[in-house]
mmCIF file of C-alpha atoms in Angstrom:
data_model
loop_
_atom_site.group_PDB
_atom_site.id
_atom_site.type_symbol
_atom_site.label_atom_id
_atom_site.label_comp_id
_atom_site.label_asym_id
_atom_site.label_seq_id
_atom_site.Cartn_x
_atom_site.Cartn_y
_atom_site.Cartn_z
ATOM 1 C CA MET A 253 27.552 -14.828 -19.109
ATOM 2 C CA GLN A 254 27.340 -15.682 -15.482
ATOM 3 C CA HIS A 255 23.998 -16.935 -14.235
ATOM 4 C CA ASP A 256 24.825 -16.931 -10.463
ATOM 5 C CA ASP A 257 22.025 -14.476 -9.988
ATOM 6 C CA ILE A 258 19.240 -16.657 -11.448
ATOM 7 C CA MET A 259 16.793 -17.693 -8.755
ATOM 8 C CA PRO A 260 14.728 -20.761 -8.863
ATOM 9 C CA TYR A 261 11.015 -20.043 -8.946
ATOM 10 C CA THR A 262 10.503 -22.113 -5.630
ATOM 11 C CA GLU A 263 12.555 -19.379 -4.076
ATOM 12 C CA SER A 264 10.842 -16.439 -5.624
ATOM 13 C CA GLY A 265 8.652 -15.755 -2.569
ATOM 14 C CA CYS A 266 11.600 -14.430 -0.818
ATOM 15 C CA ILE A 267 11.700 -11.634 -2.976
ATOM 16 C CA HIS A 268 8.886 -9.737 -1.334
ATOM 17 C CA ASP A 269 9.360 -11.428 1.870
ATOM 18 C CA GLU A 270 6.119 -13.644 1.471
ATOM 19 C CA PRO A 271 5.223 -16.305 4.019
ATOM 20 C CA PRO A 272 6.241 -19.890 2.684
ATOM 21 C CA VAL A 273 3.014 -21.112 3.558
ATOM 22 C CA PRO A 274 -0.586 -19.844 2.535
ATOM 23 C CA VAL A 275 -1.879 -17.080 4.964
ATOM 24 C CA PRO A 276 -5.473 -15.848 5.174
ATOM 25 C CA PHE A 277 -5.540 -12.207 4.625
ATOM 26 C CA GLN A 278 -7.932 -9.200 3.773
ATOM 27 C CA ARG A 279 -6.658 -6.566 1.604
ATOM 28 C CA GLU A 280 -8.023 -3.241 0.199
ATOM 29 C CA THR A 281 -6.449 -0.795 -2.214
ATOM 30 C CA TRP A 282 -6.807 2.625 -3.209
ATOM 31 C CA MET A 283 -5.392 4.558 -6.384
ATOM 32 C CA LEU A 284 -4.274 7.794 -5.138
ATOM 33 C CA ARG A 285 -3.730 11.125 -7.032
ATOM 34 C CA GLU A 286 -0.901 12.124 -4.292
ATOM 35 C CA ALA A 287 0.798 10.478 -1.301
ATOM 36 C CA GLY A 288 1.880 13.776 0.700
ATOM 37 C CA ASP A 289 1.726 14.778 4.443
ATOM 38 C CA ASP A 290 -2.177 14.219 4.500
ATOM 39 C CA VAL A 291 -1.772 10.553 3.400
ATOM 40 C CA LEU A 292 1.048 9.948 5.912
ATOM 41 C CA ARG A 293 -1.023 11.402 8.767
ATOM 42 C CA VAL A 294 -4.221 9.069 7.741
ATOM 43 C CA LEU A 295 -1.813 6.031 7.624
ATOM 44 C CA LEU A 296 -0.096 6.825 10.929
ATOM 45 C CA GLU A 297 -3.497 7.395 12.516
ATOM 46 C CA HIS A 298 -5.341 4.450 11.052
ATOM 47 C CA ALA A 299 -2.812 1.925 10.299
ATOM 48 C CA GLY A 300 0.153 2.960 12.413
ATOM 49 C CA PRO A 301 1.732 0.944 15.392
ATOM 50 C CA GLN A 302 -1.414 1.939 17.571
ATOM 51 C CA ALA A 303 -3.895 0.475 14.925
ATOM 52 C CA PRO A 304 -6.349 -1.881 16.423
ATOM 53 C CA LEU A 305 -5.366 -4.743 14.048
ATOM 54 C CA PRO A 306 -1.816 -5.706 12.802
ATOM 55 C CA VAL A 307 -1.397 -4.255 9.262
ATOM 56 C CA VAL A 308 1.021 -4.332 6.213
ATOM 57 C CA VAL A 309 1.027 -1.050 4.302
ATOM 58 C CA GLU A 310 2.429 -1.044 0.855
ATOM 59 C CA LEU A 311 2.796 2.382 -1.205
ATOM 60 C CA ARG A 312 3.711 1.818 -4.941
ATOM 61 C CA HIS A 313 4.778 4.862 -7.070
ATOM 62 C CA LEU A 314 3.100 4.738 -10.482
ATOM 63 C CA GLY A 315 3.269 6.804 -13.690
ATOM 64 C CA GLY A 316 5.323 6.306 -16.703
ATOM 65 C CA ALA A 317 3.941 4.171 -19.272
ATOM 66 C CA LEU A 318 0.774 3.540 -17.029
ATOM 67 C CA ALA A 319 -0.044 7.465 -17.205
ATOM 68 C CA THR A 320 0.329 7.534 -20.824
ATOM 69 C CA PRO A 321 -2.947 7.627 -22.711
ATOM 70 C CA PRO A 322 -3.140 4.510 -24.980
ATOM 71 C CA GLU A 323 -3.219 4.659 -28.660
ATOM 72 C CA ARG A 324 -6.446 2.725 -28.726
ATOM 73 C CA PRO A 325 -9.163 3.118 -25.955
ATOM 74 C CA ASN A 326 -9.223 0.346 -23.423
ATOM 75 C CA SER A 327 -10.614 -0.081 -19.874
ATOM 76 C CA VAL A 328 -7.679 0.805 -17.930
ATOM 77 C CA ALA A 329 -8.630 3.516 -15.571
ATOM 78 C CA HIS A 330 -7.078 5.973 -13.063
ATOM 79 C CA ARG A 331 -4.160 6.804 -15.063
ATOM 80 C CA ASP A 332 -3.864 10.117 -13.275
ATOM 81 C CA ALA A 333 -3.157 8.088 -10.014
ATOM 82 C CA GLY A 334 0.470 8.660 -8.782
ATOM 83 C CA TYR A 335 0.396 5.917 -6.086
ATOM 84 C CA LEU A 336 -1.300 2.611 -5.239
ATOM 85 C CA LEU A 337 -1.811 1.951 -1.666
ATOM 86 C CA SER A 338 -2.411 -1.431 -0.383
ATOM 87 C CA VAL A 339 -3.509 -2.161 3.229
ATOM 88 C CA VAL A 340 -3.294 -5.907 4.251
ATOM 89 C CA ILE A 341 -4.601 -7.309 7.602
ATOM 90 C CA LEU A 342 -3.545 -10.833 8.354
ATOM 91 C CA LEU A 343 -6.550 -13.055 9.594
ATOM 92 C CA SER A 344 -4.866 -14.656 12.202
ATOM 93 C CA GLY A 345 -7.227 -15.008 15.270
ATOM 94 C CA ILE A 346 -9.642 -12.409 13.458
ATOM 95 C CA THR A 347 -12.317 -12.577 10.888
ATOM 96 C CA GLU A 348 -12.955 -10.507 7.726
ATOM 97 C CA GLU A 349 -15.870 -8.852 9.730
ATOM 98 C CA ASP A 350 -13.392 -7.694 12.374
ATOM 99 C CA THR A 351 -11.403 -5.699 9.611
ATOM 100 C CA ARG A 352 -14.459 -3.868 8.264
ATOM 101 C CA PRO A 353 -14.589 -0.866 10.721
ATOM 102 C CA MET A 354 -10.865 -0.255 9.930
ATOM 103 C CA TYR A 355 -11.154 -0.313 6.352
ATOM 104 C CA GLU A 356 -14.063 1.802 6.548
ATOM 105 C CA GLN A 357 -12.318 4.543 8.507
ATOM 106 C CA LEU A 358 -9.369 4.217 6.006
ATOM 107 C CA ARG A 359 -11.620 4.526 2.904
ATOM 108 C CA GLU A 360 -13.315 7.607 4.439
ATOM 109 C CA ALA A 361 -10.131 9.330 5.510
ATOM 110 C CA LEU A 362 -8.563 8.569 1.990
ATOM 111 C CA ARG A 363 -11.612 9.786 -0.122
ATOM 112 C CA PRO A 364 -10.077 13.267 -0.762
ATOM 113 C CA VAL A 365 -7.030 11.832 -2.423
ATOM 114 C CA SER A 366 -8.435 8.645 -3.659
ATOM 115 C CA CYS A 367 -9.463 8.232 -7.463
ATOM 116 C CA GLY A 368 -10.486 4.654 -7.199
ATOM 117 C CA ALA A 369 -9.407 1.086 -7.012
ATOM 118 C CA GLY A 370 -6.474 -0.860 -8.712
ATOM 119 C CA LEU A 371 -7.907 -3.590 -10.968
ATOM 120 C CA ASN A 372 -4.921 -5.806 -10.449
ATOM 121 C CA PHE A 373 -5.427 -5.836 -6.541
ATOM 122 C CA LEU A 374 -9.217 -5.983 -5.894
ATOM 123 C CA GLY A 375 -9.093 -9.163 -3.856
ATOM 124 C CA HIS A 376 -10.094 -12.821 -4.967
ATOM 125 C CA GLY A 377 -12.540 -12.859 -7.920
ATOM 126 C CA ALA A 378 -16.020 -13.368 -6.719
ATOM 127 C CA ASN A 379 -14.931 -12.052 -3.253
ATOM 128 C CA ALA A 380 -14.321 -8.476 -4.575
ATOM 129 C CA GLY A 381 -17.538 -6.595 -3.872
ATOM 130 C CA GLU A 382 -19.595 -4.941 -6.358
ATOM 131 C CA GLU A 383 -18.744 -1.292 -5.222
ATOM 132 C CA THR A 384 -14.975 -2.182 -5.229
ATOM 133 C CA ILE A 385 -15.210 -3.408 -8.724
ATOM 134 C CA ARG A 386 -17.137 -0.312 -9.762
ATOM 135 C CA ARG A 387 -14.244 1.783 -8.363
ATOM 136 C CA ALA A 388 -11.775 0.141 -10.680
ATOM 137 C CA TYR A 389 -13.342 1.357 -13.909
ATOM 138 C CA ALA A 390 -14.118 4.784 -15.239
ATOM 139 C CA PRO A 391 -18.070 5.018 -15.540
ATOM 140 C CA ALA A 392 -18.253 5.008 -19.421
ATOM 141 C CA ASP A 393 -15.900 1.984 -19.506
ATOM 142 C CA LEU A 394 -17.997 0.081 -16.871
ATOM 143 C CA ASP A 395 -20.927 0.879 -19.203
ATOM 144 C CA ARG A 396 -19.225 -0.247 -22.347
ATOM 145 C CA LEU A 397 -18.192 -3.518 -20.710
ATOM 146 C CA ALA A 398 -21.629 -4.315 -19.433
ATOM 147 C CA GLY A 399 -22.980 -3.919 -22.936
ATOM 148 C CA LEU A 400 -20.320 -6.018 -24.464
ATOM 149 C CA LYS A 401 -21.192 -8.690 -21.580
ATOM 150 C CA ALA A 402 -24.891 -8.385 -22.673
ATOM 151 C CA VAL A 403 -24.082 -9.316 -26.211
ATOM 152 C CA HIS A 404 -21.310 -12.042 -25.696
ATOM 153 C CA ASP A 405 -22.322 -13.518 -22.158
ATOM 154 C CA PRO A 406 -26.157 -12.446 -21.460
ATOM 155 C CA GLY A 407 -26.493 -15.327 -19.038
ATOM 156 C CA ASN A 408 -23.386 -14.105 -17.001
ATOM 157 C CA LEU A 409 -21.698 -17.503 -17.276
ATOM 158 C CA PHE A 410 -18.381 -15.880 -16.750
ATOM 159 C CA ARG A 411 -19.158 -14.385 -13.340
ATOM 160 C CA LEU A 412 -16.507 -15.927 -11.092
ATOM 161 C CA ASN A 413 -14.186 -13.174 -11.787
ATOM 162 C CA TYR A 414 -14.244 -9.325 -11.194
ATOM 163 C CA ASN A 415 -17.822 -9.659 -12.416
ATOM 164 C CA ILE A 416 -19.350 -7.131 -14.645
ATOM 165 C CA PRO A 417 -22.974 -8.181 -15.053
ATOM 166 C CA PRO A 418 -24.528 -8.014 -18.531
ATOM 167 C CA ALA A 419 -26.132 -4.368 -19.129
ATOM 168 C CA GLY A 420 -29.725 -4.252 -17.679
ATOM 169 C CA ASP A 421 -28.932 -7.111 -15.184
ATOM 170 C CA GLY A 422 -28.834 -5.856 -11.654
ATOM 171 C CA PRO A 423 -27.456 -2.711 -9.961
ATOM 172 C CA THR A 424 -24.010 -2.490 -11.827
ATOM 173 C CA GLY A 425 -25.296 -3.063 -15.297
ATOM 174 C CA THR A 426 -27.126 -0.292 -17.229
ATOM 175 C CA ALA A 427 -30.498 -0.462 -18.334
#
């Protein structure tokens, strides 16, 4: 068996054309039911060449096993999403605050075809906002997870992640 195509891990960043050094960025994702002409128009209008900030847009096709209902219930939501849209803005000479208007416009324009957020692409742990975390789960799953958190971590010790506060603890938890 020939192994000429094996790449050392240190070179794996070149597969996705990642920069070789850390780069600050802001990212927001949307799970989309469809990605037709309406989505293309939104992207061209809000994230195209004339966009006020330089962006990287990635559209991933979903489906297959991800769309198949599990044998046992779990907390993976948005199985009906056909696509995952990721919009990345490099924070080179701009701040996260500078990105907010553009992301708000995109969020509003994509609302008709969006069905939530992708759990694997929410941001960096504690930096993912409460509303973004909420969009990554079905409401019943979020309530169930908050209930489990109330039983197993009532003090919310494990909170430096995509935090789901224990049930009854704040606006995300249920009473």
